[in-house]
């Protein structure tokens, strides 16, 4: 019976394919994707196959008009659709229709701890990509913040694999819901910009699986991401873009990824490795397009029998699959939208939810607009526009509300606002600081907008910071201003931690504003004046000193003789600070509110199927303002056969509560919440025994705890 079914199925498929020759089934949107892929693949000549797996301009792949294969457009990036460049260089194309919404930097999105907001964020980019005619959007960027110095930290999602995964999955779901494909990047272990094209990264399998891969795995398996970008750096001696272990073994093998792997721009380096190790699309190589590694040299190798034909068919299948899944051949059903009021509102909301109140002594904030007669704004960053900087994440923004513009708009005619630069990145002069100090002496409140920018060696692609210090004499400026007027609030514009020791103790209020997007000034003003209650929390530890950070404490950054040894292993970020009991400046997960939250009534309830355990507690807003709290759940193993981090984030929930309101929060844990990667067994081991379940407002502010026993050891293979 079985055999008959099989035979008739094969006959049916053969008939379908026979008919397909005439019917061009691949053009029929009602056909299953795999039928369309096979139907088109077999019509293509070898030359045509090779032609679509590499670029024909900076951001396109060629069309094949004979078959109706359209030209594909790729575009950066992680916080909006980038301005068009090229075609054959990085110069702006000079168009007037390539503006887009500039969303807050991804680190700000991560600081919102809100996966649904990440979906809204991805949706905005997706809609704008459709409008701009882009099929593959190069984001989200999910590399883990291993050092606060990495120039691209502003573009990444922080130091924790669990938080990064949740935000990335939300982002991808939103973006891909618009019928285009996201491209999660940079796979993998691309954690520094110094020597980024050549540095070789070495770490053990456990560190790789527990810290640096989870966000990619979640992007593939939970987010359904269609494209993965290989990184520039090497991993265990082989370029990541052509890395057999990472791409063939883990991504396509273990995780079953069916989409395509694109090189980072000019990351391909060798035809044989590109041919055999899983690279499906080569972009950005600095050679004539016909001489790309996956162009003529590959074609010649295929013809001579050096490379199996199966390799090209696999690459083309993956490219076609992504094209069919994103409806590249089908009549457009949606033309997208750009810079709508809804997009602007999302940009603003992400900033309002991602800005973090780090310190607020004596309720310095919020400012009471009814009581303040005069206000001084100090700092070049109050008037700097940031959208167009940082490298491939740069945006030609429709507009940008600077902090000064936002504050002035909010303050209206109600108070006297003075502005003084205080410092300048290109005309350093002590005179600027002197004038600022004079300006603050007589006013009711002072806001210094300080921090970094997208210049080389600050928050930018292509270089890392040299240390944590604030540039342009800002420490001295802040110290003097705070001394002249103790009612000074510092607003920090930066993608990661800066050294605050010179003025931290004397400064009553500090706000971490990241790069808050084109509505940033409005969002910031809403927080400073209390129209919005801050709810963001740090997605990365802010250390007191650089030497406290793991990679630096061990003298491992930025590598020795071209190799970077990740000797800190899994102890990245708070995992290091907590395990080694080093006091940070501000811990992972920290962020204040204008109201207070009380935690009570922790209950651990074993679940019978699905999740193992449900953790439940009550959160009450005991203050006078409405606000949102991010409840964090960490797991601490009481005993383990291997050294483990003191605790790890395994769940969180963002809950909005009106003043006086109380809600019950429930977070489920599955077996993997207790697991570590067992290198001898090659899988995830959740060892039987006692665990502490810690629930709190930050990694260092645990409010509730209880013990739980995992009755039996559970092993899960990596897949
Ligand atoms: C960056 C990628 C980016 C690509 C295209 C590279 O230099 O590393 O993130 O997508 O350029 O602009």
XYZ file of C-alpha atoms and ligand atoms in Angstrom:
731
model
C 0.000 0.000 0.000
C 2.795 2.414 1.076
C 4.744 1.599 -2.072
C 1.750 2.348 -4.258
C 1.274 5.677 -2.525
C 4.919 6.548 -3.047
C 4.838 5.559 -6.691
C 1.731 7.588 -7.387
C 3.236 10.547 -5.531
C 6.339 10.374 -7.689
C 4.221 10.069 -10.825
C 2.212 13.096 -9.709
C 5.356 15.144 -9.092
C 6.867 14.096 -12.418
C 3.654 15.005 -14.182
C 3.601 18.336 -12.414
C 7.173 19.005 -13.451
C 6.536 17.849 -16.997
C 3.586 20.177 -17.221
C 5.701 22.806 -15.540
C 7.978 23.063 -18.547
C 5.133 24.562 -20.476
C 3.241 26.123 -17.635
C 6.069 28.003 -15.923
C 4.797 26.935 -12.547
C 7.347 29.169 -10.863
C 5.336 32.189 -11.963
C 2.197 30.873 -10.275
C 1.890 32.325 -6.755
C -0.538 29.565 -5.739
C 2.165 26.889 -6.146
C 4.155 25.795 -3.093
C 7.458 27.626 -2.794
C 9.561 24.489 -3.222
C 7.720 23.594 -6.437
C 8.403 27.080 -7.771
C 12.070 26.870 -6.774
C 12.645 23.540 -8.542
C 10.667 24.634 -11.554
C 12.778 27.719 -12.035
C 16.091 26.126 -11.097
C 15.921 23.583 -13.867
C 15.312 26.254 -16.495
C 18.491 28.121 -15.611
C 21.798 27.693 -17.415
C 24.937 27.312 -15.335
C 25.990 30.854 -16.267
C 22.626 32.219 -15.158
C 22.850 30.369 -11.866
C 26.265 31.811 -11.115
C 25.149 35.289 -12.170
C 22.588 35.674 -9.371
C 24.821 34.665 -6.490
C 26.958 37.790 -6.561
C 26.497 41.521 -6.842
C 26.267 43.718 -9.920
C 26.452 46.965 -7.948
C 27.049 47.896 -4.313
C 23.591 46.730 -3.223
C 22.007 44.757 -6.081
C 22.132 41.397 -7.790
C 21.405 41.112 -11.505
C 18.091 40.361 -13.163
C 17.622 37.602 -15.722
C 14.991 39.074 -18.038
C 14.709 35.843 -20.084
C 13.217 34.136 -17.036
C 11.593 37.131 -15.437
C 14.044 37.006 -12.490
C 14.004 40.521 -11.058
C 16.944 42.590 -9.917
C 17.236 42.382 -6.133
C 17.928 45.369 -3.899
C 19.561 44.984 -0.542
C 19.942 47.850 1.916
C 21.191 48.710 5.343
C 20.152 48.631 7.978
C 19.367 48.133 11.614
C 17.542 51.386 12.474
C 15.972 52.527 9.218
C 16.454 52.285 5.455
C 19.796 53.767 4.489
C 20.351 56.410 1.828
C 21.177 54.992 -1.625
C 24.827 54.922 -2.644
C 26.846 53.968 -5.662
C 26.142 52.174 -7.921
C 29.826 51.263 -7.823
C 31.087 53.257 -4.858
C 30.029 54.430 -1.419
C 29.189 57.971 -2.478
C 25.600 59.075 -1.877
C 23.588 58.553 -5.049
C 22.261 62.089 -4.675
C 18.605 61.108 -4.867
C 15.790 63.101 -3.360
C 13.587 60.108 -2.583
C 15.849 58.194 -0.249
C 15.039 59.768 3.094
C 13.636 57.565 5.832
C 12.454 57.487 9.402
C 15.396 57.391 11.775
C 14.479 55.104 14.642
C 16.427 55.249 17.921
C 19.670 53.281 17.918
C 19.052 49.551 18.479
C 20.702 49.695 21.937
C 17.881 52.074 22.935
C 15.327 49.589 21.615
C 16.990 46.873 23.709
C 16.805 49.164 26.750
C 13.012 49.165 26.392
C 13.001 45.408 27.109
C 9.875 45.239 25.011
C 9.734 42.588 22.257
C 6.360 43.918 21.041
C 7.894 47.345 20.605
C 10.698 45.647 18.668
C 8.002 44.232 16.378
C 6.621 47.728 15.847
C 10.172 48.958 15.169
C 10.809 46.210 12.610
C 7.432 46.887 11.018
C 8.334 50.545 10.425
C 11.584 49.557 8.700
C 9.754 46.888 6.706
C 7.087 49.282 5.461
C 9.690 51.859 4.495
C 11.815 49.204 2.774
C 8.819 48.181 0.660
C 8.241 51.808 -0.269
C 11.903 52.211 -1.167
C 11.928 48.990 -3.227
C 14.312 46.976 -1.027
C 13.929 43.215 -0.665
C 16.620 42.358 1.868
C 17.170 44.636 4.855
C 20.532 44.266 6.566
C 19.520 44.086 10.206
C 19.055 43.413 13.054
C 22.642 43.487 14.322
C 22.870 41.105 17.263
C 26.533 40.820 18.238
C 26.982 40.626 21.980
C 28.590 43.554 23.769
C 31.785 41.902 24.985
C 33.537 45.182 25.709
C 32.062 48.628 26.308
C 34.608 49.951 23.806
C 33.222 48.269 20.675
C 32.476 51.023 18.162
C 29.231 49.369 17.084
C 27.702 48.836 20.527
C 25.099 51.480 19.708
C 23.942 49.271 16.850
C 23.793 46.047 18.893
C 21.383 44.906 21.573
C 23.562 44.691 24.675
C 25.440 42.026 26.601
C 22.825 39.389 27.336
C 21.962 36.570 24.921
C 18.425 36.130 26.244
C 17.430 39.810 26.016
C 19.169 40.160 22.642
C 17.292 37.122 21.327
C 13.890 38.359 22.439
C 14.400 41.803 20.915
C 15.848 40.397 17.684
C 12.969 37.947 17.240
C 10.404 40.719 17.769
C 12.230 42.950 15.287
C 12.431 40.245 12.598
C 8.787 39.246 12.961
C 7.744 42.843 12.428
C 10.062 43.509 9.522
C 9.362 40.252 7.688
C 5.600 40.686 8.181
C 5.916 43.305 5.465
C 6.946 40.738 2.861
C 10.649 41.541 2.789
C 13.463 39.658 4.430
C 15.535 40.655 7.407
C 19.217 39.789 7.543
C 20.550 39.021 10.996
C 24.211 39.980 11.323
C 27.173 39.520 11.794
C 27.531 35.749 12.134
C 29.453 35.296 14.387
C 31.717 36.551 17.192
C 32.102 39.971 15.555
C 32.556 41.813 18.822
C 35.128 44.447 17.988
C 35.933 46.796 15.144
C 39.692 46.842 15.677
C 41.232 44.654 12.941
C 37.746 43.590 12.002
C 38.748 42.224 8.590
C 41.475 40.020 9.937
C 41.138 39.305 13.647
C 40.854 35.620 14.486
C 38.550 34.758 17.377
C 39.174 31.766 19.600
C 36.781 30.524 22.261
C 35.494 27.186 23.478
C 32.268 25.611 22.220
C 30.439 26.333 25.432
C 31.114 30.074 25.237
C 30.085 30.105 21.594
C 26.821 28.250 22.206
C 25.843 29.999 25.443
C 26.820 33.594 24.708
C 27.530 34.372 21.066
C 25.107 32.144 19.142
C 21.740 32.195 20.946
C 20.506 35.380 19.252
C 21.312 33.954 15.809
C 19.649 30.677 16.679
C 16.549 32.462 17.949
C 16.502 34.650 14.823
C 16.464 31.489 12.693
C 14.214 29.222 14.714
C 11.821 31.671 16.374
C 12.054 34.692 14.112
C 12.160 32.708 10.849
C 14.825 35.053 9.500
C 15.473 34.448 5.802
C 18.998 35.838 5.476
C 22.102 35.600 7.679
C 25.192 37.738 7.101
C 28.616 36.215 7.672
C 31.010 38.386 9.658
C 34.355 39.857 8.601
C 36.440 38.318 11.352
C 37.847 34.819 11.393
C 36.658 32.126 13.745
C 39.156 29.373 14.552
C 41.300 30.489 11.660
C 38.655 30.608 8.930
C 36.739 33.686 7.709
C 33.257 33.656 9.205
C 31.674 34.400 5.846
C 33.129 31.141 4.535
C 33.277 29.167 7.749
C 32.513 25.484 7.430
C 31.874 24.946 11.131
C 29.688 28.006 11.679
C 27.696 27.887 8.449
C 27.556 24.300 7.263
C 27.726 22.539 10.579
C 25.858 24.824 12.975
C 23.611 27.170 10.983
C 22.519 24.884 8.177
C 23.201 21.593 9.976
C 22.205 21.881 13.634
C 19.610 24.601 13.170
C 18.222 23.580 9.789
C 18.466 27.075 8.271
C 16.888 27.043 4.785
C 17.488 30.683 3.851
C 20.599 32.229 2.345
C 23.945 33.307 3.752
C 25.235 36.616 2.392
C 28.802 37.794 2.874
C 29.458 40.986 4.727
C 30.554 43.573 2.169
C 33.967 42.464 0.923
C 34.197 39.670 3.463
C 34.619 36.845 0.946
C 38.253 35.902 0.523
C 38.624 32.616 -1.290
C 36.709 30.860 -4.065
C 37.119 27.335 -2.754
C 36.010 28.250 0.747
C 33.139 30.363 -0.575
C 32.098 27.536 -2.875
C 32.206 24.765 -0.316
C 31.568 26.346 3.067
C 28.038 27.603 2.651
C 28.270 31.168 1.323
C 25.236 31.733 -0.953
C 25.580 35.357 -2.022
C 28.735 37.439 -2.362
C 28.483 41.202 -1.957
C 30.829 44.150 -1.762
C 34.037 42.468 -2.931
C 36.561 44.982 -4.160
C 36.964 43.554 -7.687
C 35.125 43.826 -11.007
C 31.840 41.979 -10.535
C 32.787 39.228 -12.992
C 35.883 38.484 -10.978
C 34.107 38.019 -7.661
C 35.070 34.785 -5.922
C 31.613 33.427 -6.670
C 31.627 34.684 -10.280
C 34.029 33.554 -13.034
C 36.517 31.715 -10.795
C 33.644 29.654 -9.358
C 32.076 29.103 -12.791
C 35.410 27.843 -14.127
C 35.757 25.509 -11.163
C 32.253 24.151 -11.705
C 32.977 23.539 -15.375
C 36.273 21.811 -14.712
C 34.720 19.589 -12.060
C 36.716 21.170 -9.221
C 33.484 22.095 -7.410
C 30.439 19.813 -7.353
C 27.359 21.031 -9.232
C 25.381 20.346 -6.061
C 27.058 23.380 -4.473
C 25.746 25.838 -7.044
C 22.280 24.274 -7.031
C 22.105 24.566 -3.275
C 23.128 28.239 -3.375
C 20.670 29.070 -6.140
C 17.852 27.173 -4.421
C 18.391 29.232 -1.291
C 18.441 32.497 -3.225
C 15.295 31.575 -5.157
C 13.557 30.365 -2.005
C 14.083 33.739 -0.348
C 12.867 35.483 -3.507
C 9.695 33.420 -3.644
C 9.066 33.775 0.079
C 9.305 37.545 -0.267
C 7.055 37.538 -3.370
C 9.721 38.906 -5.686
C 7.977 37.337 -8.698
C 4.422 38.152 -7.720
C 2.413 41.262 -8.483
C 2.868 43.720 -5.588
C -0.006 43.780 -3.123
C 1.398 46.546 -0.954
C 3.380 49.611 -1.916
C 4.642 50.317 1.580
C 4.647 53.634 3.377
C 7.192 56.097 4.654
C 7.464 58.699 7.406
C 3.816 58.344 8.380
C 2.566 59.792 11.680
C 2.475 56.197 12.925
C 6.159 55.732 12.073
C 7.044 58.956 13.842
C 5.011 57.836 16.840
C 6.908 54.523 16.971
C 10.229 56.368 16.788
C 9.112 58.513 19.701
C 7.758 55.644 21.757
C 10.945 53.624 21.428
C 12.932 56.625 22.692
C 10.489 57.211 25.554
C 10.701 53.564 26.592
C 14.415 53.099 25.994
C 15.862 56.179 27.685
C 17.165 55.113 31.112
C 17.043 57.160 34.304
C 20.335 56.177 35.926
C 20.309 58.392 38.987
C 17.755 60.728 40.539
C 18.703 61.979 44.008
C 16.226 64.154 45.916
C 13.663 63.796 43.105
C 15.641 66.237 40.975
C 13.608 64.935 38.072
C 11.042 65.432 36.748
C 11.333 69.160 36.284
C 8.229 71.050 37.273
C 7.480 73.398 34.380
C 5.182 75.407 36.653
C 7.980 76.172 39.105
C 10.999 76.683 36.897
C 11.491 80.211 35.655
C 14.820 79.719 33.927
C 16.693 76.801 32.468
C 20.196 76.479 31.002
C 20.990 73.864 28.377
C 24.686 73.118 27.999
C 26.610 70.927 25.600
C 27.326 70.438 21.945
C 25.286 67.238 21.914
C 22.172 69.299 22.615
C 22.416 70.650 19.079
C 24.195 67.821 17.242
C 22.363 65.777 14.624
C 23.328 62.121 14.734
C 21.239 60.325 12.098
C 23.814 60.540 9.342
C 26.688 59.040 11.339
C 28.030 55.765 12.597
C 28.728 53.846 9.371
C 26.262 51.502 7.708
C 23.577 52.332 10.299
C 23.513 55.939 9.097
C 20.181 57.349 7.924
C 19.188 60.287 5.741
C 16.490 61.253 8.177
C 13.383 63.211 7.248
C 14.093 65.405 10.236
C 15.750 65.236 13.633
C 14.502 66.852 16.811
C 17.668 67.617 18.775
C 17.573 67.701 22.570
C 17.641 71.501 22.528
C 14.790 71.706 20.003
C 12.701 69.220 21.997
C 13.281 70.940 25.321
C 12.592 74.412 23.923
C 9.410 73.155 22.285
C 8.255 71.602 25.574
C 9.268 74.558 27.717
C 7.345 76.802 25.329
C 7.059 80.411 26.369
C 6.783 79.340 30.000
C 10.393 79.784 30.979
C 13.558 81.494 29.998
C 15.878 78.992 28.262
C 19.515 79.775 27.597
C 21.910 77.621 25.624
C 25.681 77.516 25.839
C 27.874 75.049 23.917
C 30.268 74.290 26.768
C 32.566 72.239 24.529
C 33.057 71.594 20.862
C 34.421 68.591 18.954
C 36.240 70.719 16.400
C 37.029 74.006 18.101
C 38.150 73.081 21.615
C 38.442 76.233 23.674
C 38.449 76.808 27.450
C 36.415 79.877 26.687
C 33.377 77.698 25.884
C 33.435 76.121 29.323
C 33.921 79.499 31.021
C 30.877 80.877 29.249
C 28.778 77.835 30.142
C 29.738 78.128 33.810
C 28.658 81.757 33.768
C 25.372 80.881 32.056
C 24.337 78.372 34.726
C 25.012 80.465 37.802
C 21.642 82.209 38.000
C 19.184 79.665 36.555
C 16.705 77.384 38.338
C 17.901 74.204 36.631
C 20.616 73.021 34.255
C 20.618 70.243 31.694
C 23.996 69.218 30.269
C 23.681 67.142 27.128
C 27.044 65.403 27.005
C 28.590 62.238 25.694
C 30.006 60.794 22.524
C 29.199 61.081 18.827
C 29.808 59.057 15.685
C 33.376 60.261 15.057
C 36.222 57.836 14.521
C 37.239 56.091 17.764
C 33.852 56.868 19.363
C 30.482 55.240 18.511
C 31.148 54.165 14.967
C 31.753 51.299 12.610
C 35.383 50.653 11.683
C 37.053 51.584 14.964
C 36.681 51.044 18.692
C 36.997 53.531 21.503
C 40.408 53.731 23.083
C 39.045 54.070 26.624
C 35.881 55.008 28.512
C 36.648 58.680 28.930
C 34.465 61.518 27.704
C 36.165 63.492 24.925
C 36.631 67.267 24.472
C 37.205 68.141 28.138
C 33.651 67.281 29.152
C 34.591 65.877 32.558
C 36.031 69.201 33.597
C 33.072 71.069 32.101
C 30.530 68.923 33.957
C 32.470 69.209 37.212
C 32.535 72.991 36.959
C 28.894 73.321 35.937
C 27.678 71.052 38.751
C 29.754 73.084 41.204
C 28.289 76.349 39.913
C 24.741 75.006 40.001
C 23.992 71.842 41.968
C 20.619 71.467 40.255
C 22.310 69.979 37.232
C 21.014 67.043 35.252
C 23.394 65.196 32.962
C 21.914 63.662 29.808
C 24.306 61.188 28.229
C 24.295 60.590 24.499
C 26.301 57.413 23.880
C 25.945 53.853 22.694
C 27.615 52.373 25.762
C 29.101 53.179 29.175
C 31.339 56.181 29.690
C 33.506 57.014 32.684
C 31.463 59.198 35.048
C 33.716 59.072 38.103
C 34.899 62.689 37.862
C 31.427 64.079 38.583
C 29.080 61.211 39.455
C 28.838 61.801 43.207
C 28.117 65.522 42.942
C 25.571 65.177 40.127
C 22.026 64.586 41.391
C 20.441 63.233 38.189
C 21.751 61.313 35.179
C 19.777 60.209 32.146
C 21.136 57.738 29.567
C 19.588 58.842 26.255
C 21.611 56.685 23.771
C 21.060 57.984 20.210
C 17.319 58.520 20.512
C 16.223 58.808 16.866
C 14.507 61.557 14.960
C 11.920 62.154 17.693
C 14.604 61.953 20.379
C 14.444 65.583 21.533
C 10.680 65.351 22.048
C 10.966 62.051 23.918
C 13.753 63.376 26.113
C 11.818 66.533 26.977
C 8.741 64.452 27.818
C 10.834 62.448 30.280
C 12.640 65.440 31.793
C 9.343 67.263 32.418
C 7.513 64.170 33.634
C 4.960 63.808 30.827
C 6.418 60.344 30.404
C 7.631 58.233 33.292
C 10.975 56.613 32.348
C 10.933 52.828 32.195
C 14.074 51.812 30.279
C 16.685 49.572 31.895
C 20.308 49.002 30.980
C 20.908 46.184 28.496
C 24.609 46.227 29.447
C 26.673 46.702 32.593
C 28.243 50.125 33.080
C 31.605 49.416 34.747
C 33.357 51.761 37.159
C 36.630 51.253 35.397
C 37.522 49.672 32.104
C 39.873 47.278 33.896
C 36.847 45.802 35.713
C 35.355 44.569 32.436
C 36.199 40.937 31.695
C 38.026 41.223 28.358
C 40.107 44.088 29.737
C 40.673 42.614 33.182
C 42.272 39.628 31.465
C 44.268 41.795 29.070
C 42.569 40.180 26.098
C 41.452 43.127 24.057
C 41.963 43.793 21.152
C 43.980 40.648 20.531
C 47.560 39.522 20.388
C 49.305 38.713 17.082
C 45.990 38.869 15.276
C 44.123 36.512 17.581
C 41.588 37.426 20.222
C 41.230 34.782 22.911
C 37.895 34.988 24.694
C 39.457 33.776 27.913
C 36.656 35.120 30.065
C 34.532 32.384 28.506
C 30.868 32.647 29.424
C 31.575 35.353 32.009
C 30.512 38.276 29.829
C 28.897 41.430 31.259
C 27.022 40.920 34.533
C 27.901 37.225 34.464
C 31.486 38.369 35.165
C 30.737 41.218 37.578
C 28.379 39.094 39.686
C 30.518 35.970 39.713
C 33.667 37.910 40.582
C 31.772 40.220 42.940
C 32.928 43.412 41.295
C 30.774 46.446 41.971
C 29.694 48.091 38.706
C 28.892 51.769 38.248
C 25.361 50.838 37.172
C 24.377 47.192 36.902
C 22.757 45.344 34.031
C 18.992 45.771 34.213
C 19.188 48.992 36.217
C 16.825 51.884 35.525
C 14.793 54.163 37.798
C 11.242 55.423 37.582
C 9.410 58.456 38.976
C 7.240 56.016 40.906
C 8.058 53.016 43.130
C 7.225 49.355 42.713
C 6.743 46.790 45.454
C 7.358 43.099 44.768
C 5.561 40.423 46.782
C 4.032 36.995 46.890
C 6.510 34.904 44.919
C 5.057 31.534 43.925
C 6.760 28.719 42.074
C 4.340 26.314 40.493
C 5.542 23.235 38.648
C 3.867 22.889 35.268
C 2.955 19.439 34.021
C 3.546 19.764 30.308
C 5.264 22.338 28.161
C 7.180 24.631 30.473
C 8.698 23.134 33.588
C 7.911 25.860 36.009
C 5.765 28.939 36.332
C 7.141 31.783 38.413
C 4.546 34.169 39.659
C 4.659 37.329 41.758
C 2.721 40.506 42.446
C 3.958 43.953 41.441
C 2.327 47.046 42.906
C 2.840 50.653 41.931
C 3.126 52.264 45.354
C 4.048 55.734 44.136
C 2.016 58.656 42.907
C 2.628 58.347 39.172
C 1.617 55.761 36.612
C 4.560 53.845 35.239
C 5.999 50.638 33.844
C 8.325 48.200 35.584
C 10.551 45.615 33.948
C 10.444 42.555 36.175
C 13.547 40.418 35.710
C 13.955 36.728 36.469
C 17.415 35.282 37.029
C 18.372 31.673 37.733
C 21.215 30.849 40.114
C 22.446 27.232 40.256
C 23.193 26.151 43.827
C 25.528 23.419 42.636
C 26.891 22.411 39.292
C 29.399 20.011 37.800
C 30.983 22.907 35.867
C 31.716 26.516 36.825
C 28.673 28.601 35.972
C 27.851 32.316 36.129
C 26.445 33.450 39.465
C 23.126 34.105 37.772
C 21.618 34.392 34.314
C 18.597 36.190 32.948
C 15.971 33.663 31.901
C 12.793 35.703 31.753
C 11.362 39.205 32.031
C 8.087 41.039 31.730
C 7.314 44.704 31.275
C 4.216 45.662 33.205
C 2.403 48.966 33.147
C 0.692 49.963 36.400
C -1.395 52.943 37.285
C -0.572 54.587 40.588
C -1.882 52.279 43.318
C -2.481 49.391 40.938
C -1.239 45.839 41.503
C -0.843 43.056 38.961
C 0.265 39.460 39.012
C 3.123 38.653 36.676
C 3.748 35.097 35.500
C 6.897 33.942 33.714
C 7.353 30.387 32.457
C 10.639 28.550 32.464
C 11.456 25.546 30.332
C 14.240 23.053 30.950
C 16.660 25.138 28.887
C 16.492 27.913 31.503
C 18.592 25.657 33.756
C 20.932 24.277 31.124
C 24.556 24.804 30.241
C 26.239 23.599 27.060
C 28.011 20.361 27.831
C 31.079 20.219 25.604
C 31.702 16.531 26.121
C 28.164 15.504 25.241
C 27.621 18.223 22.615
C 24.269 19.380 23.922
C 22.357 21.168 26.660
C 22.454 19.711 30.138
C 19.996 20.748 32.842
C 21.375 19.096 35.934
C 19.114 17.799 38.645
C 19.421 19.757 41.868
C 18.655 23.039 43.577
C 18.357 26.379 41.861
C 17.521 29.800 43.273
C 14.875 31.700 41.394
C 15.600 35.409 41.742
C 13.093 38.090 40.796
C 14.038 41.740 40.840
C 14.258 45.225 39.410
C 17.836 44.777 38.178
C 20.602 42.177 38.281
C 21.724 43.782 41.570
C 18.326 44.593 43.017
C 16.774 41.212 43.704
C 13.496 41.632 45.583
C 12.197 38.065 45.836
C 13.884 34.676 45.907
C 13.012 31.055 46.431
C 14.599 27.655 45.901
C 13.465 25.160 43.356
C 14.640 21.631 42.737
C 14.932 20.120 39.308
C 14.068 16.497 40.104
C 15.977 14.847 37.256
C 18.747 15.650 34.829
C 17.563 16.543 31.339
C 19.764 16.423 28.261
C 18.818 18.022 24.944
C 20.830 17.708 21.788
C 21.760 20.893 19.985
C 19.351 21.380 17.122
C 28.959 46.291 7.607
C 27.591 45.658 7.475
C 26.805 46.369 6.402
C 27.572 46.323 5.106
C 26.867 47.013 3.956
C 29.662 46.406 6.270
O 30.811 47.173 6.374
O 29.752 45.548 8.494
O 26.915 45.712 8.692
O 25.536 45.789 6.275
O 28.815 46.964 5.290
O 26.867 48.386 4.123
